[in-house]
Amino acid sequence: MSWTGGPSLLDPGTECDPYPLYRTLRGRYPLVYDEPFGAWLISRYADVRAALADPRLAAPGPGPALAHLDSGARDAHRALVSPAFQEGAPAVLAAGVERTAYVLARRLASRQEADLVAEFCQWLPTAAVVSALGLPYEATARVHALCRAGLDHLGGHHPAPAALLGPHIARRRARPGDDLLSLLCTARMDGRPLSDEAVTGVAGILLGAGGGTTARALATFLADLLDHPRQLDAIRERPELTDRAWAESLRRDPPLQVVPRRALEAIGPIPAGATVACLLGAAGRDPERFADPDRYDVFRADPGALAYGSGRHFCPGTSLARLTAVHGLRALLDVLPHLRRVPGDRPPAEGLVSRSPRTLPVRLGPPAPAAPQATARRDPPRVRAR
């Protein structure tokens, strides 16, 4: 087998529609070095799943926003998986998502049309975490700007939001409430309270979880369901199908199409130090794993999730993404029962490494009543005079 010379992710047209290339890679180049892209490509489901679990392939390290915290960063990550946080955080975060989803949906209720990406999906994850942390709503725009500037679940390229959180941390230490920031301020590690740096680190992870990937995943999820109105109607009747619909959307249209890994040692033809690109978008449509893989089907028995991974601990990114899907969809269907696509051309998904619709125009009001059909005019019969 040749390890080089195959097609590239940077070939013209791939960003608009990567799926023909994915089919070629799975069939002819399941492991190939993409020189223009600078990475080894893995495209089959079984290989991608194995690569994501392989300890010899490391995920990118944390960004400088957490790295500079030294021992505070270590305490932050320990606090994130501590029993107290594991028990208390999910319920508080869920309440924040649900509350925020209904606020955003009700703001659209008097409208006839809206763009769900710009007016719902891009704001729900960020505003929900702001609400769960107990920060004032006015902080949402500032946090949203931080996320867009590069704050991600590992700290990203933006400094930790210490200036934003500092005054709120001081107040919660003096008078704790029932929000996530209070939970952090009252938590203890090894018998000691968390430092301000550690609290900021965990809060930064939570705020970063509301960044672009979660918003893109929500936009794709809603687009998939609006494109399949019969399946959306099934969820209206059976809300318990929402989790399956979410998993199916992640399989068929993951928001992150490419997940990078770094080889810690040589693995077959892959040299130590090389970048390996796990193509989630190709793996999720592998016909060797899924029947009719291009079809969106909320009744699919085993969607084989890869997009967000899984584990026994509370993970902010995974949990927030699922909660935005469940509570976001429920709020939209409750508040906007006539929600549907705007007729006409549908804006396609865009992007190579991350992919989602950039706009999602929808109609919100009830459909206009059908015009009565015109009937032929009939003159009354003439009666002859006798």
mmCIF file of N, CA and C in Angstrom, residues 80-132:
data_model
loop_
_atom_site.group_PDB
_atom_site.id
_atom_site.type_symbol
_atom_site.label_atom_id
_atom_site.label_comp_id
_atom_site.label_asym_id
_atom_site.label_seq_id
_atom_site.Cartn_x
_atom_site.Cartn_y
_atom_site.Cartn_z
ATOM 1 N N LEU A 80 -12.891 19.569 39.033
ATOM 2 C CA LEU A 80 -13.862 19.268 37.985
ATOM 3 C C LEU A 80 -14.359 17.834 38.067
ATOM 4 N N VAL A 81 -13.516 16.918 38.550
ATOM 5 C CA VAL A 81 -13.917 15.508 38.652
ATOM 6 C C VAL A 81 -14.142 15.083 40.101
ATOM 7 N N SER A 82 -14.204 16.037 41.023
ATOM 8 C CA SER A 82 -14.427 15.695 42.421
ATOM 9 C C SER A 82 -15.864 15.225 42.629
ATOM 10 N N PRO A 83 -16.114 14.366 43.622
ATOM 11 C CA PRO A 83 -17.482 13.872 43.851
ATOM 12 C C PRO A 83 -18.492 14.981 44.080
ATOM 13 N N ALA A 84 -18.115 16.029 44.828
ATOM 14 C CA ALA A 84 -19.075 17.108 45.108
ATOM 15 C C ALA A 84 -19.486 17.819 43.827
ATOM 16 N N PHE A 85 -18.508 18.084 42.952
ATOM 17 C CA PHE A 85 -18.835 18.772 41.710
ATOM 18 C C PHE A 85 -19.615 17.852 40.777
ATOM 19 N N GLN A 86 -19.240 16.577 40.746
ATOM 20 C CA GLN A 86 -19.945 15.618 39.896
ATOM 21 C C GLN A 86 -21.413 15.500 40.300
ATOM 22 N N GLU A 87 -21.682 15.597 41.592
ATOM 23 C CA GLU A 87 -23.059 15.449 42.077
ATOM 24 C C GLU A 87 -23.882 16.717 41.878
ATOM 25 N N GLY A 88 -23.270 17.876 42.083
ATOM 26 C CA GLY A 88 -24.038 19.108 42.060
ATOM 27 C C GLY A 88 -24.086 19.821 40.730
ATOM 28 N N ALA A 89 -23.011 19.755 39.948
ATOM 29 C CA ALA A 89 -22.911 20.573 38.738
ATOM 30 C C ALA A 89 -23.928 20.222 37.656
ATOM 31 N N PRO A 90 -24.148 18.938 37.332
ATOM 32 C CA PRO A 90 -25.052 18.649 36.209
ATOM 33 C C PRO A 90 -26.451 19.238 36.380
ATOM 34 N N ALA A 91 -27.026 19.134 37.586
ATOM 35 C CA ALA A 91 -28.388 19.646 37.793
ATOM 36 C C ALA A 91 -28.429 21.162 37.664
ATOM 37 N N VAL A 92 -27.424 21.855 38.207
ATOM 38 C CA VAL A 92 -27.397 23.319 38.122
ATOM 39 C C VAL A 92 -27.213 23.756 36.675
ATOM 40 N N LEU A 93 -26.329 23.066 35.945
ATOM 41 C CA LEU A 93 -26.109 23.416 34.541
ATOM 42 C C LEU A 93 -27.369 23.155 33.721
ATOM 43 N N ALA A 94 -28.053 22.047 33.989
ATOM 44 C CA ALA A 94 -29.291 21.739 33.259
ATOM 45 C C ALA A 94 -30.343 22.811 33.506
ATOM 46 N N ALA A 95 -30.458 23.272 34.747
ATOM 47 C CA ALA A 95 -31.436 24.320 35.050
ATOM 48 C C ALA A 95 -31.089 25.609 34.316
ATOM 49 N N GLY A 96 -29.799 25.929 34.234
ATOM 50 C CA GLY A 96 -29.390 27.124 33.516
ATOM 51 C C GLY A 96 -29.693 27.043 32.036
ATOM 52 N N VAL A 97 -29.463 25.876 31.435
ATOM 53 C CA VAL A 97 -29.757 25.698 30.003
ATOM 54 C C VAL A 97 -31.251 25.807 29.753
ATOM 55 N N GLU A 98 -32.057 25.124 30.566
ATOM 56 C CA GLU A 98 -33.507 25.144 30.366
ATOM 57 C C GLU A 98 -34.055 26.562 30.502
ATOM 58 N N ARG A 99 -33.642 27.259 31.536
ATOM 59 C CA ARG A 99 -34.122 28.623 31.770
ATOM 60 C C ARG A 99 -33.754 29.533 30.591
ATOM 61 N N THR A 100 -32.512 29.437 30.139
ATOM 62 C CA THR A 100 -32.045 30.302 29.052
ATOM 63 C C THR A 100 -32.718 29.958 27.734
ATOM 64 N N ALA A 101 -32.940 28.672 27.476
ATOM 65 C CA ALA A 101 -33.577 28.266 26.219
ATOM 66 C C ALA A 101 -34.965 28.870 26.088
ATOM 67 N N TYR A 102 -35.725 28.879 27.163
ATOM 68 C CA TYR A 102 -37.075 29.447 27.105
ATOM 69 C C TYR A 102 -37.033 30.964 26.951
ATOM 70 N N VAL A 103 -36.055 31.619 27.590
ATOM 71 C CA VAL A 103 -35.932 33.071 27.427
ATOM 72 C C VAL A 103 -35.669 33.413 25.965
ATOM 73 N N LEU A 104 -34.726 32.717 25.346
ATOM 74 C CA LEU A 104 -34.388 33.007 23.955
ATOM 75 C C LEU A 104 -35.542 32.662 23.013
ATOM 76 N N ALA A 105 -36.222 31.550 23.268
ATOM 77 C CA ALA A 105 -37.339 31.163 22.405
ATOM 78 C C ALA A 105 -38.480 32.166 22.503
ATOM 79 N N ARG A 106 -38.780 32.643 23.713
ATOM 80 C CA ARG A 106 -39.888 33.584 23.879
ATOM 81 C C ARG A 106 -39.596 34.929 23.225
ATOM 82 N N ARG A 107 -38.329 35.271 23.093
ATOM 83 C CA ARG A 107 -37.984 36.518 22.409
ATOM 84 C C ARG A 107 -38.331 36.458 20.928
ATOM 85 N N LEU A 108 -38.478 35.258 20.405
ATOM 86 C CA LEU A 108 -38.811 35.105 18.993
ATOM 87 C C LEU A 108 -40.310 34.924 18.771
ATOM 88 N N ALA A 109 -41.074 34.781 19.832
ATOM 89 C CA ALA A 109 -42.462 34.341 19.709
ATOM 90 C C ALA A 109 -43.336 35.302 18.907
ATOM 91 N N SER A 110 -43.031 36.586 18.937
ATOM 92 C CA SER A 110 -43.872 37.552 18.219
ATOM 93 C C SER A 110 -43.435 37.761 16.775
ATOM 94 N N ARG A 111 -42.407 37.046 16.363
ATOM 95 C CA ARG A 111 -41.842 37.216 15.023
ATOM 96 C C ARG A 111 -42.479 36.246 14.046
ATOM 97 N N GLN A 112 -42.348 36.554 12.769
ATOM 98 C CA GLN A 112 -42.796 35.646 11.719
ATOM 99 C C GLN A 112 -41.647 34.815 11.165
ATOM 100 N N GLU A 113 -40.438 35.380 11.163
ATOM 101 C CA GLU A 113 -39.268 34.672 10.667
ATOM 102 C C GLU A 113 -38.076 34.994 11.556
ATOM 103 N N ALA A 114 -37.074 34.115 11.550
ATOM 104 C CA ALA A 114 -35.857 34.339 12.327
ATOM 105 C C ALA A 114 -34.745 33.478 11.754
ATOM 106 N N ASP A 115 -33.517 33.796 12.119
ATOM 107 C CA ASP A 115 -32.358 32.975 11.801
ATOM 108 C C ASP A 115 -31.939 32.285 13.098
ATOM 109 N N LEU A 116 -32.193 30.989 13.203
ATOM 110 C CA LEU A 116 -31.926 30.288 14.459
ATOM 111 C C LEU A 116 -30.448 30.252 14.804
ATOM 112 N N VAL A 117 -29.566 30.279 13.815
ATOM 113 C CA VAL A 117 -28.138 30.266 14.134
ATOM 114 C C VAL A 117 -27.754 31.547 14.855
ATOM 115 N N ALA A 118 -28.086 32.686 14.271
ATOM 116 C CA ALA A 118 -27.678 33.973 14.831
ATOM 117 C C ALA A 118 -28.441 34.344 16.096
ATOM 118 N N GLU A 119 -29.700 33.907 16.213
ATOM 119 C CA GLU A 119 -30.557 34.397 17.286
ATOM 120 C C GLU A 119 -30.851 33.356 18.369
ATOM 121 N N PHE A 120 -30.377 32.133 18.185
ATOM 122 C CA PHE A 120 -30.631 31.095 19.188
ATOM 123 C C PHE A 120 -29.389 30.257 19.442
ATOM 124 N N CYS A 121 -28.876 29.604 18.418
ATOM 125 C CA CYS A 121 -27.781 28.643 18.604
ATOM 126 C C CYS A 121 -26.498 29.298 19.093
ATOM 127 N N GLN A 122 -26.154 30.459 18.552
ATOM 128 C CA GLN A 122 -24.901 31.090 18.947
ATOM 129 C C GLN A 122 -24.949 31.655 20.362
ATOM 130 N N TRP A 123 -26.135 31.852 20.915
ATOM 131 C CA TRP A 123 -26.251 32.458 22.231
ATOM 132 C C TRP A 123 -26.599 31.471 23.335
ATOM 133 N N LEU A 124 -27.316 30.408 23.024
ATOM 134 C CA LEU A 124 -27.797 29.526 24.084
ATOM 135 C C LEU A 124 -26.671 28.917 24.921
ATOM 136 N N PRO A 125 -25.624 28.307 24.351
ATOM 137 C CA PRO A 125 -24.601 27.684 25.214
ATOM 138 C C PRO A 125 -23.919 28.682 26.136
ATOM 139 N N THR A 126 -23.532 29.832 25.587
ATOM 140 C CA THR A 126 -22.838 30.829 26.399
ATOM 141 C C THR A 126 -23.741 31.391 27.488
ATOM 142 N N ALA A 127 -24.942 31.820 27.098
ATOM 143 C CA ALA A 127 -25.862 32.416 28.068
ATOM 144 C C ALA A 127 -26.258 31.409 29.144
ATOM 145 N N ALA A 128 -26.356 30.128 28.783
ATOM 146 C CA ALA A 128 -26.723 29.103 29.757
ATOM 147 C C ALA A 128 -25.649 28.941 30.822
ATOM 148 N N VAL A 129 -24.372 28.932 30.423
ATOM 149 C CA VAL A 129 -23.289 28.806 31.407
ATOM 150 C C VAL A 129 -23.215 30.053 32.274
ATOM 151 N N VAL A 130 -23.380 31.230 31.666
ATOM 152 C CA VAL A 130 -23.409 32.470 32.447
ATOM 153 C C VAL A 130 -24.512 32.391 33.506
ATOM 154 N N SER A 131 -25.675 31.901 33.115
ATOM 155 C CA SER A 131 -26.788 31.764 34.060
ATOM 156 C C SER A 131 -26.471 30.745 35.150
ATOM 157 N N ALA A 132 -25.908 29.587 34.759
ATOM 158 C CA ALA A 132 -25.610 28.542 35.739
ATOM 159 C C ALA A 132 -24.547 29.000 36.737
#
